CSV table of C-alpha atoms in Angstrom, one decimal:
chain,number,residue,atom,x,y,z
T,1,MET,CA,109.5,83.1,114.0
T,2,SER,CA,109.7,86.5,115.7
T,3,PRO,CA,106.9,87.7,118.1
T,4,THR,CA,105.7,90.3,115.5
T,5,GLN,CA,105.5,87.7,112.8
T,6,ASP,CA,103.5,85.5,115.2
T,7,ALA,CA,101.1,88.3,115.9
T,8,GLN,CA,100.8,89.0,112.1
T,9,GLU,CA,100.0,85.3,111.5
T,10,THR,CA,97.2,85.3,114.1
T,11,LEU,CA,95.7,88.4,112.6
T,12,GLU,CA,95.9,87.4,108.9
T,13,LEU,CA,95.5,83.6,109.0
T,14,PRO,CA,91.6,83.5,109.2
T,15,ALA,CA,91.3,85.6,106.0
T,16,PHE,CA,93.9,83.5,104.3
T,17,GLU,CA,92.1,80.2,105.2
T,18,ALA,CA,88.8,81.7,104.2
T,19,LYS,CA,90.2,82.5,100.8
T,20,LEU,CA,91.4,78.9,100.4
T,21,ALA,CA,88.1,77.5,101.5
T,22,ALA,CA,86.3,79.7,98.9
T,23,GLY,CA,88.6,78.2,96.2
T,24,GLN,CA,90.4,81.5,95.6
T,25,THR,CA,93.9,81.6,94.3
T,26,ILE,CA,96.8,83.0,96.3
T,27,GLU,CA,99.0,85.4,94.3
T,28,PRO,CA,102.6,86.4,95.0
T,29,LYS,CA,101.9,89.7,96.7
T,30,ASP,CA,99.0,88.3,98.9
T,31,TRP,CA,99.7,87.7,102.5
T,32,MET,CA,100.5,84.0,103.2
T,33,PRO,CA,101.7,82.1,106.3
T,34,GLU,CA,105.5,81.6,106.4
T,35,ARG,CA,105.0,77.9,106.5
T,36,TYR,CA,102.9,78.0,103.3
T,37,ARG,CA,105.7,80.0,101.6
T,38,LYS,CA,108.3,77.5,102.8
T,39,GLN,CA,106.4,74.4,101.8
T,40,LEU,CA,105.8,75.9,98.3
T,41,ILE,CA,109.5,76.8,97.9
T,42,ARG,CA,110.4,73.3,98.9
T,43,MET,CA,107.9,71.6,96.7
T,44,MET,CA,108.3,73.8,93.6
T,45,SER,CA,112.1,73.9,93.7
T,46,GLN,CA,112.2,70.1,94.0
T,47,HIS,CA,109.8,69.9,91.1
T,48,ALA,CA,112.0,72.3,89.0
T,49,HIS,CA,115.1,70.3,89.9
T,50,SER,CA,113.4,67.1,88.8
T,51,GLU,CA,112.6,68.6,85.3
T,52,VAL,CA,116.3,69.6,85.0
T,53,VAL,CA,117.8,66.4,86.2
T,54,GLY,CA,115.2,64.5,84.2
T,55,MET,CA,117.0,65.6,81.0
T,56,LEU,CA,120.0,63.4,81.9
T,57,PRO,CA,118.7,59.8,81.6
T,58,GLU,CA,117.1,60.7,78.2
T,59,GLY,CA,120.0,62.8,77.0
T,60,ASN,CA,122.0,59.6,77.3
T,61,TRP,CA,120.2,58.2,74.2
T,62,ILE,CA,120.0,61.2,71.9
T,63,THR,CA,123.1,60.2,69.9
T,64,ARG,CA,121.9,56.6,69.7
T,65,ALA,CA,118.3,57.0,68.7
T,66,PRO,CA,117.4,54.4,66.1
T,67,SER,CA,116.0,56.8,63.5
T,68,LEU,CA,116.0,60.5,62.7
T,69,ARG,CA,112.2,60.6,63.6
T,70,ARG,CA,112.9,59.2,67.0
T,71,LYS,CA,115.9,61.5,67.4
T,72,ILE,CA,114.1,64.8,66.7
T,73,SER,CA,111.3,63.7,69.0
T,74,LEU,CA,113.7,62.9,71.8
T,75,ILE,CA,115.6,66.2,71.4
T,76,ALA,CA,112.3,68.1,71.5
T,77,LYS,CA,111.2,66.3,74.6
T,78,VAL,CA,114.5,66.9,76.4
T,79,GLN,CA,114.3,70.6,75.4
T,80,ASP,CA,110.7,70.7,76.8
T,81,GLU,CA,112.0,69.4,80.2
T,82,ALA,CA,114.5,72.3,80.3
T,83,GLY,CA,111.6,74.6,79.6
T,84,HIS,CA,109.5,73.0,82.3
T,85,GLY,CA,112.3,73.5,84.8
T,86,LEU,CA,112.4,77.2,83.8
T,87,TYR,CA,108.6,77.7,84.2
T,88,ILE,CA,108.7,76.3,87.7
T,89,TYR,CA,111.9,78.1,88.8
T,90,CYS,CA,110.3,81.3,87.5
T,91,GLY,CA,107.2,80.5,89.6
T,92,THR,CA,109.4,79.7,92.7
T,93,GLU,CA,111.1,83.1,92.3
T,94,THR,CA,107.7,84.8,92.9
T,95,LEU,CA,108.0,83.5,96.5
T,96,GLY,CA,111.1,85.7,97.1
T,97,VAL,CA,113.9,83.2,96.4
T,98,ASP,CA,116.7,83.6,93.8
T,99,ARG,CA,117.0,81.0,91.0
T,100,ALA,CA,120.8,81.1,91.3
T,101,ASP,CA,120.5,80.0,95.0
T,102,LEU,CA,118.2,77.1,94.1
T,103,VAL,CA,120.5,75.9,91.3
T,104,ASP,CA,123.5,76.1,93.8
T,105,GLN,CA,121.6,73.9,96.2
T,106,LEU,CA,121.0,71.4,93.5
T,107,LEU,CA,124.6,71.4,92.4
T,108,ALA,CA,125.9,71.1,95.9
T,109,GLY,CA,123.7,68.0,96.5
T,110,ARG,CA,121.6,69.8,99.2
T,111,ALA,CA,118.3,69.7,97.2
T,112,LYS,CA,116.0,66.8,96.4
T,113,TYR,CA,114.6,65.8,93.1
T,114,SER,CA,112.4,63.0,91.9
T,115,SER,CA,113.9,59.6,92.9
T,116,ILE,CA,113.0,58.1,89.5
T,117,PHE,CA,115.9,59.9,87.7
T,118,ASN,CA,118.4,58.0,89.7
T,119,TYR,CA,117.8,54.9,87.7
T,120,PRO,CA,119.9,54.1,84.7
T,121,THR,CA,118.7,54.0,81.1
T,122,LEU,CA,120.1,50.7,79.9
T,123,THR,CA,118.4,50.2,76.5
T,124,TRP,CA,116.5,52.2,73.9
T,125,ALA,CA,113.3,50.7,75.2
T,126,ASP,CA,113.9,52.8,78.4
T,127,MET,CA,113.1,55.9,76.3
T,128,GLY,CA,109.7,54.3,75.6
T,129,ALA,CA,109.2,53.3,79.2
T,130,ILE,CA,110.1,56.8,80.6
T,131,GLY,CA,107.8,58.6,78.2
T,132,TRP,CA,104.9,56.2,78.8
T,133,LEU,CA,105.3,55.6,82.6
T,134,VAL,CA,107.3,58.5,84.0
T,135,ASP,CA,105.7,61.2,82.0
T,136,GLY,CA,102.3,59.4,82.4
T,137,ALA,CA,102.7,59.5,86.1
T,138,ALA,CA,103.8,63.1,86.0
T,139,ILE,CA,100.6,64.0,84.0
T,140,VAL,CA,98.4,62.4,86.7
T,141,ASN,CA,100.2,64.4,89.3
T,142,GLN,CA,100.5,67.7,87.4
T,143,THR,CA,96.8,67.7,86.2
T,144,MET,CA,96.0,67.8,89.9
T,145,LEU,CA,98.6,70.5,90.6
T,146,ALA,CA,97.1,72.7,87.8
T,147,LYS,CA,94.4,73.5,90.4
T,148,ALA,CA,96.9,74.3,93.1
T,149,SER,CA,96.0,77.2,95.4
T,150,TYR,CA,99.2,79.1,94.4
T,151,GLY,CA,98.6,80.9,91.1
T,152,PRO,CA,102.1,80.9,89.6
T,153,TYR,CA,102.5,77.2,90.3
T,154,ALA,CA,99.1,76.3,88.9
T,155,ARG,CA,99.7,78.3,85.8
T,156,ALA,CA,103.1,76.7,85.2
T,157,MET,CA,101.3,73.3,85.5
T,158,VAL,CA,98.7,74.2,82.9
T,159,ARG,CA,101.5,75.0,80.4
T,160,ILE,CA,103.4,71.8,81.3
T,161,CYS,CA,100.4,69.5,81.1
T,162,LYS,CA,99.8,70.6,77.5
T,163,GLU,CA,103.3,69.6,76.6
T,164,GLU,CA,103.5,66.3,78.6
T,165,ASN,CA,100.9,64.6,76.4
T,166,PHE,CA,103.3,64.6,73.5
T,167,HIS,CA,106.0,63.1,75.8
T,168,LYS,CA,103.7,60.3,76.9
T,169,ARG,CA,102.4,59.5,73.4
T,170,GLN,CA,106.0,59.3,71.9
T,171,GLY,CA,107.0,57.0,74.7
T,172,TYR,CA,104.0,54.7,74.3
T,173,GLU,CA,104.6,54.6,70.5
T,174,ILE,CA,108.1,53.5,71.1
T,175,MET,CA,106.9,50.7,73.4
T,176,ALA,CA,104.1,49.7,71.0
T,177,THR,CA,106.5,49.5,68.1
T,178,LEU,CA,109.1,47.4,70.0
T,179,SER,CA,106.4,45.1,71.3
T,180,ALA,CA,105.1,44.5,67.8
T,181,GLY,CA,108.7,43.8,66.6
T,182,THR,CA,111.0,40.8,66.7
T,183,PRO,CA,111.0,38.6,69.8
T,184,ALA,CA,114.2,40.3,71.0
T,185,GLN,CA,112.6,43.8,70.6
T,186,LYS,CA,109.5,42.7,72.5
T,187,ALA,CA,111.7,41.3,75.2
T,188,MET,CA,113.6,44.6,75.4
T,189,ALA,CA,110.3,46.4,75.9
T,190,GLN,CA,109.1,44.0,78.6
T,191,ASP,CA,112.4,44.3,80.4
T,192,ALA,CA,112.1,48.1,80.4
T,193,LEU,CA,108.6,47.9,81.8
T,194,ASN,CA,109.8,45.5,84.4
T,195,ARG,CA,112.5,47.9,85.6
T,196,TRP,CA,110.5,51.1,85.4
T,197,TRP,CA,107.1,49.9,86.8
T,198,TRP,CA,107.8,50.0,90.5
T,199,PRO,CA,109.9,53.2,90.5
T,200,SER,CA,107.1,54.9,88.6
T,201,LEU,CA,104.6,53.9,91.3
T,202,MET,CA,107.0,55.3,93.9
T,203,MET,CA,107.0,58.7,92.1
T,204,PHE,CA,103.7,59.5,93.8
T,205,GLY,CA,105.5,59.5,97.1
T,206,PRO,CA,104.9,57.5,100.3
T,207,SER,CA,101.4,56.5,101.3
T,208,ASP,CA,99.5,59.5,102.8
T,209,THR,CA,99.6,57.9,106.2
T,210,ASP,CA,103.4,58.0,106.1
T,211,SER,CA,104.0,61.2,104.1
T,212,PRO,CA,105.2,64.0,106.3
T,213,ASN,CA,104.1,66.8,104.0
T,214,SER,CA,100.9,65.4,102.5
T,215,ALA,CA,98.4,66.5,105.2
T,216,GLU,CA,99.6,70.1,105.2
T,217,LEU,CA,99.7,70.4,101.4
T,218,LEU,CA,96.2,69.0,101.2
T,219,ARG,CA,94.9,71.4,103.9
T,220,TRP,CA,96.3,74.4,102.0
T,221,LYS,CA,95.0,73.0,98.7
T,222,VAL,CA,98.4,73.0,97.1
T,223,LYS,CA,97.5,69.4,96.5
T,224,GLN,CA,93.9,68.4,95.9
T,225,LYS,CA,94.4,64.7,96.1
T,226,GLY,CA,96.5,62.3,98.2
T,227,ASN,CA,99.4,60.3,97.0
T,228,ASP,CA,97.6,57.0,97.2
T,229,GLU,CA,94.6,58.2,95.2
T,230,LEU,CA,96.8,59.5,92.4
T,231,ARG,CA,98.9,56.4,92.4
T,232,GLN,CA,95.7,54.3,92.0
T,233,ARG,CA,94.5,56.5,89.2
T,234,PHE,CA,97.8,56.0,87.3
T,235,VAL,CA,97.6,52.2,87.7
T,236,ASN,CA,94.0,52.2,86.5
T,237,LEU,CA,95.0,54.2,83.4
T,238,THR,CA,98.2,52.2,82.7
T,239,VAL,CA,97.1,48.5,83.1
T,240,PRO,CA,94.9,48.5,80.0
T,241,GLN,CA,97.5,50.4,78.0
T,242,ALA,CA,100.0,47.6,78.8
T,243,SER,CA,97.7,44.8,77.7
T,244,ALA,CA,96.8,46.8,74.5
T,245,ILE,CA,100.4,46.4,73.3
T,246,GLY,CA,100.9,42.9,74.6
T,247,LEU,CA,103.1,43.7,77.6
T,248,ARG,CA,102.7,42.3,81.2
T,249,ILE,CA,102.8,44.5,84.3
T,250,PRO,CA,105.4,42.9,86.6
T,251,ASP,CA,103.2,42.4,89.6
T,252,PRO,CA,101.7,38.9,90.3
T,253,ALA,CA,99.3,40.4,92.8
T,254,LEU,CA,97.7,42.7,90.3
T,255,LYS,CA,94.0,42.1,90.0
T,256,LEU,CA,90.8,44.0,89.1
T,257,ASN,CA,88.4,44.7,91.9
T,258,GLN,CA,85.1,44.4,90.2
T,259,GLU,CA,83.3,46.5,92.8
T,260,THR,CA,85.5,49.5,92.8
T,261,GLY,CA,86.8,49.2,89.3
T,262,ASP,CA,90.3,49.6,90.7
T,263,TRP,CA,93.3,47.6,89.7
T,264,GLU,CA,94.7,46.5,93.1
T,265,PHE,CA,98.4,46.1,93.2
T,266,GLY,CA,101.1,44.4,95.3
T,267,ALA,CA,103.1,46.0,98.1
T,268,ILE,CA,105.6,48.6,97.1
T,269,ASP,CA,109.2,48.2,98.4
T,270,TRP,CA,109.5,51.5,100.3
T,271,SER,CA,113.0,50.6,101.6
T,272,GLU,CA,114.3,50.9,98.0
T,273,PHE,CA,112.6,54.3,97.7
T,274,LEU,CA,114.2,55.5,101.0
T,275,GLN,CA,117.6,54.3,99.8
T,276,VAL,CA,117.3,56.2,96.5
T,277,ILE,CA,116.1,59.4,98.3
T,278,ALA,CA,119.0,59.1,100.7
T,279,GLY,CA,121.4,59.3,97.8
T,280,ASN,CA,122.1,55.6,97.4
T,281,GLY,CA,120.2,54.9,94.1
T,282,PRO,CA,122.1,53.4,91.1
T,283,CYS,CA,122.9,56.8,89.6
T,284,ASN,CA,122.6,59.6,92.2
T,285,ARG,CA,126.3,60.5,92.1
T,286,GLU,CA,126.5,60.2,88.3
T,287,ARG,CA,123.5,62.6,87.9
T,288,LEU,CA,124.9,65.2,90.2
T,289,ALA,CA,128.4,65.0,88.5
T,290,ALA,CA,126.8,65.3,85.1
T,291,ARG,CA,124.8,68.4,86.2
T,292,ASN,CA,127.8,70.0,87.8
T,293,ALA,CA,129.9,69.4,84.6
T,294,ALA,CA,127.2,70.8,82.4
T,295,HIS,CA,126.8,73.9,84.6
T,296,ALA,CA,130.6,74.5,84.6
T,297,GLU,CA,131.0,73.9,80.9
T,298,GLY,CA,128.2,76.4,80.2
T,299,GLY,CA,129.9,79.0,82.3
T,300,TRP,CA,131.6,80.7,79.3
T,301,VAL,CA,128.2,81.2,77.6
T,302,ARG,CA,126.8,83.1,80.6
T,303,GLU,CA,130.0,85.2,80.8
T,304,ALA,CA,130.0,86.0,77.1
T,305,ALA,CA,126.3,87.0,77.3
T,306,LEU,CA,127.1,89.4,80.1
T,307,ALA,CA,130.2,90.8,78.4
T,308,TYR,CA,128.2,91.4,75.2
T,309,ALA,CA,125.4,93.1,77.1
T,310,ALA,CA,128.0,95.3,78.9
T,311,LYS,CA,129.7,96.2,75.6
T,312,HIS,CA,126.5,97.2,74.0
T,313,SER,CA,125.3,99.3,76.9
T,314,GLN,CA,128.6,101.2,76.8
T,315,GLN,CA,128.3,101.8,73.1
T,316,ALA,CA,124.7,103.0,73.5
T,317,ALA,CA,125.9,105.4,76.2
T,318,ALA,CA,128.8,106.8,74.1
K,1,MET,CA,127.3,92.3,86.5
K,2,THR,CA,124.7,89.5,86.6
K,3,ASP,CA,121.7,88.7,84.5
K,4,SER,CA,118.4,90.3,85.3
K,5,LEU,CA,114.7,89.2,85.5
K,6,TRP,CA,112.3,90.1,82.6
K,7,GLU,CA,108.6,89.6,82.5
K,8,VAL,CA,107.3,88.0,79.3
K,9,PHE,CA,104.0,88.8,77.5
K,10,THR,CA,102.9,86.9,74.5
K,11,GLN,CA,100.3,87.6,71.9
K,12,PRO,CA,98.8,84.2,70.9
K,13,ALA,CA,97.4,85.3,67.5
K,14,ASP,CA,97.0,88.4,65.4
K,15,GLY,CA,94.5,90.8,67.0
K,16,SER,CA,94.6,89.1,70.4
K,17,PRO,CA,95.7,91.0,73.5
K,18,PHE,CA,99.1,90.3,75.1
K,19,GLU,CA,99.0,88.0,78.1
K,20,HIS,CA,101.6,87.5,80.8
K,21,ALA,CA,103.4,84.2,80.2
K,22,GLY,CA,106.1,84.1,82.9
K,23,SER,CA,109.6,85.4,83.3
K,24,VAL,CA,113.1,84.7,82.0
K,25,HIS,CA,116.6,85.6,83.1
K,26,ALA,CA,118.8,87.4,80.6
K,27,ALA,CA,121.8,89.6,80.3
K,28,ASP,CA,120.0,92.2,78.1
K,29,ALA,CA,116.8,92.9,76.2
K,30,GLU,CA,117.9,91.1,73.0
K,31,LEU,CA,118.7,87.9,74.8
K,32,ALA,CA,115.6,88.2,76.9
K,33,LEU,CA,113.5,88.2,73.7
K,34,GLN,CA,115.4,85.1,72.4
K,35,ASN,CA,115.1,83.3,75.8
K,36,ALA,CA,111.4,84.2,75.9
K,37,ARG,CA,110.9,82.7,72.5
K,38,ASP,CA,112.7,79.5,73.4
K,39,VAL,CA,110.9,79.1,76.7
K,40,TYR,CA,107.4,80.3,75.9
K,41,ALA,CA,106.9,79.8,72.2
K,42,ARG,CA,108.3,76.4,71.2
K,43,ARG,CA,105.0,75.4,69.5
K,44,GLY,CA,103.8,78.5,67.8
K,45,GLU,CA,102.1,79.8,70.9
K,46,ALA,CA,103.0,83.4,70.0
K,47,VAL,CA,103.0,85.7,67.0
K,48,SER,CA,104.6,88.6,69.0
K,49,ILE,CA,106.4,88.9,72.4
K,50,TRP,CA,107.1,91.8,74.8
K,51,VAL,CA,109.8,91.6,77.4
K,52,VAL,CA,109.8,94.1,80.2
K,53,PRO,CA,112.4,94.4,83.1
K,54,SER,CA,110.5,93.0,86.1
K,55,SER,CA,111.7,96.0,88.1
K,56,ALA,CA,109.8,98.3,85.8
K,57,ILE,CA,106.4,96.7,86.6
K,58,VAL,CA,104.2,98.8,88.9
K,59,ALA,CA,101.3,96.8,90.4
K,60,SER,CA,98.4,97.6,92.6
K,61,SER,CA,98.8,96.0,96.1
K,62,PRO,CA,96.5,93.3,97.4
K,63,GLU,CA,95.6,95.4,100.5
K,64,ASP,CA,94.2,98.1,98.3
K,65,ARG,CA,91.9,95.6,96.5
K,66,GLY,CA,88.7,97.0,98.1
K,67,PRO,CA,89.3,100.8,98.2
K,68,PHE,CA,91.4,101.0,95.0
K,69,PHE,CA,88.7,99.4,92.9
K,70,ASP,CA,85.5,100.5,94.6
K,71,PRO,CA,84.9,103.6,92.5
K,72,GLY,CA,83.9,101.1,89.8
K,73,ASN,CA,81.8,98.9,92.0
K,74,ASP,CA,78.8,101.3,92.8
K,75,LYS,CA,77.9,102.6,89.3
K,76,PRO,CA,75.3,100.3,87.9
K,77,TYR,CA,74.4,103.1,85.4
K,78,ARG,CA,77.5,102.2,83.5
K,79,HIS,CA,75.9,98.9,82.5
K,80,PRO,CA,73.1,98.5,79.9
K,81,GLN,CA,70.9,96.5,82.3
K,82,PHE,CA,70.4,99.7,84.3
K,83,TYR,CA,68.2,101.2,81.5
K,84,LYS,CA,64.6,100.4,80.9
K,85,VAL,CA,63.6,99.4,77.3
K,86,PRO,CA,60.0,99.2,75.9
K,87,ARG,CA,58.7,95.7,76.1
K,88,ALA,CA,58.4,95.4,72.3
K,89,MET,CA,62.1,96.1,71.9
K,90,LYS,CA,63.3,93.5,74.6
K,91,SER,CA,64.4,90.9,72.1
K,92,GLU,CA,67.0,93.2,70.6
């Protein structure tokens, strides 16, 4: 940071922090500390990338959906994820970055996205588990982010939360249907829950005591609640949903604390999380390759749109 | 030539005012409208859409917040509460 920037920060910071303390929203043209801007760009672009990469595990099953009803739901859900990515990229651009640069960072493998999308979707039941657990976890997180101190981020979250409820319901319905089906179908549902449960808990990020960004984001009210609190809320919501459809959470240590009302759960294997974040999950390379291929194959559409626009602006000028 | 940024305003129902929904990238106005529909109106959230080049938006600046708006802040006589009404008429 330059000396003039430093001086500016000292001058403006108290007013900025007073605004946050009063629960006011920060808008794009308001003064903000460089660090706040950087943290938001990091967090929002990672969130947008997650929506975009999140289309891949589910796109895998569109052609193999078991019925037309399931197929149209899945297509609509995947299209929503593209829309969510666009809402958040658009919010990130208000911080002075270019969407094309963010997309380039993702394609080049220099950007992070949610670790959950680096797991494979092996069976149809995984479409149920993703909607129920992954979107369910996302709702818990995003409902909190809908009150984020940065206006464009908060507004994108409000829009997204409205749509995620459909995602979760369609996933839970898939799981309930399989669970009430043949023994083989029920086993398929249980297997999907077994594989997605722990990665879903990891979606909330490391424990607050180990999270490098949590304290700062909480102080600036980008986040209103810590990772552990949100994770506990998700577990409390999900355990009764599992038993309602006759599925078992794959955690022998899971037990209800009668005093707090919390479902206490076993230790999370953070070494697995760190491996996946570091690029060594089961599907990291496959996801990036698929995203790069899709971007390259869509190149002619972008070129055609520009050529068409250029032709029409010439005709209008003539 | 590259695509450009457009601000999207949607009217949620007949007779409602237009609200800012977000932005889209597009090569021209026609595609901006189509992209805006696909991004911001997948569930019947709009009956009408405006798209405006982002570069065409002129906005008041945050630093002016006080002085720019204060002509409107010291005129209580522009509100009905400023005026006295006979007691018998209070309920109306």
